[in-house]
Amino acid sequence: MFDKRVVFLPVDERFCTRDYFLLLARAANINVVTPPKSYLGAKKTPPDIRRLLKWLEETVVPGDYLVLSIDMLVHGGLIPSRMSIETLDTLKERLGLLEKLKDRDVKIYATTTVTRTPFYNSAEEEPDYWQYFGLDVYDLSRLLARSFRGERVHRSVIEKMGKIPVHFVKDYLVRRVRNRKLVSLVIELVERGVLDFLNLVLDDNSKESISLAESEIHQARVDSLGIGPKVSIHAGADEATLSLLSRVLSESLGVVPTFEVRYSSPEYKELVPPYEGSPLHRGIRNHIEAAGGRVESEGDIVLLTNNPEIGLDSPQQPADPADPGPYERFFADLKAAGRKIKGIADVKYTNGADNYLVKGLLKGELDWLETNYSAWNTAGNTLGTVCAHSIVQFLGQKGLLNLERSKIKELQAIFFLEHWAFQSNVRQKLLVEAEKKGARPWTVIPVESWAEEFVRKELTAFVPPVRKALGIDFEIERLFFPWHRSFELGLCVATKR
């Protein structure tokens, strides 16, 4: 049994980045210590980092496992990591705390991100100038990526720079160079044994992105240092600490769970998912290994992937599939898996679930103590969640973790209600009705109380089939918008006694 304490520092205060971890750990009866939510800042507003560092120094004791986001440790969160004006020296000083904690005989599992360059004009999660020059900066970043790979694009870079005010170009380049140097410092910590494992994740990237080009530079360094088994470089971000949790459990218990991978459309496994830069099958292997597992032809866990033929967003899905063949294959593989743990990664669409698939799952009389399902924003988000969830269930099935049946099912209820009911269905209605009330796309700030009640009411129709499928009588205790926008939802449920 795992009897150690896990000290957890999330990447930010959102429900998906903080509470998913806490809920999965709670279901496995793992003792997790984490700072109060009020210590973590709020979206673009960074926390008091000195207070966080002090909390860590006073909290971590010998024998602990520390699972943390370096972006929170040094910048104050994921969004502040894209916007902060701190110098590299300041970041390096904050990073130094990890060496002090390592001296206490602590295992440290960390994640950090390669800063993204989104391809749209919006300052929702970026510096203010992204509202006007986001697309131009993205085009510039693609040219820089080509130069990293040895292509001659110098004149094009100069022309592109001419479209963007020079102080914004300078700001963007300073941030990228700082991030690249910070990642190098973190990789050094792995080489020196300060970090036991590193998830280096690429937040929103593409085949032509500068993030992917920089990740290739980092991978080459990792390979040259011979620390490949201790570093995973892959697409993702918000799910990264979940992978670290399952890896902590697997490594501490001396178990390497094996996964066999099945696709609804195997002929499309080479497709590069939206917001990612590598083929799906490669991402799957990376997420399995990062979570502490290994891919085999016959595995302990069956990873059933509902994979896309083309990259579409959830609202674009048809009411009924034109070709039922992939679904027939999927459900045949699901049935053939028998009593094995079955992780269902629904990556057919981004930002939500496949309605047709979910309706079939909810009618399938499945044992949700040995099955799990996720379908949130990107393929990486979903895959990391499913791999971690599957490993926890597998270790419980083997008697190595003391799983709490009702808590496992409550977490699955949350995933169905958020990823399927809200993201793929209710959210579209919310956007239409909120705009009628004067709220701009995304934000719900002017109508937040109304929006919470609207979503709660709309979810009512989705609760009964989830209750029936999971075999628990639960209620929605609390519903909220973590960043006061329609993009994500926080949900707390409780089983009736």
mmCIF file of C-alpha atoms in Angstrom, residues 39 45 81 89 127 135 203 231 283 315 352 427 438 442:
data_model
loop_
_atom_site.group_PDB
_atom_site.id
_atom_site.type_symbol
_atom_site.label_atom_id
_atom_site.label_comp_id
_atom_site.label_asym_id
_atom_site.label_seq_id
_atom_site.Cartn_x
_atom_site.Cartn_y
_atom_site.Cartn_z
ATOM 1 C CA TYR A 39 -2.515 31.182 -2.044
ATOM 2 C CA THR A 45 -3.163 37.961 -11.088
ATOM 3 C CA SER A 81 4.412 32.420 -16.872
ATOM 4 C CA ASP A 89 18.091 35.424 -12.051
ATOM 5 C CA PRO A 127 -0.005 40.027 -22.898
ATOM 6 C CA LEU A 135 -1.639 36.436 -35.525
ATOM 7 C CA ASP A 203 0.929 23.975 -24.283
ATOM 8 C CA VAL A 231 12.096 13.348 -18.795
ATOM 9 C CA GLY A 283 1.310 11.267 -28.142
ATOM 10 C CA PRO A 315 -19.871 21.917 -31.595
ATOM 11 C CA GLY A 352 -15.788 18.245 -25.521
ATOM 12 C CA ARG A 427 -22.172 25.507 -23.211
ATOM 13 C CA GLY A 438 -25.155 41.562 -22.963
ATOM 14 C CA TRP A 442 -16.387 33.725 -23.260
#
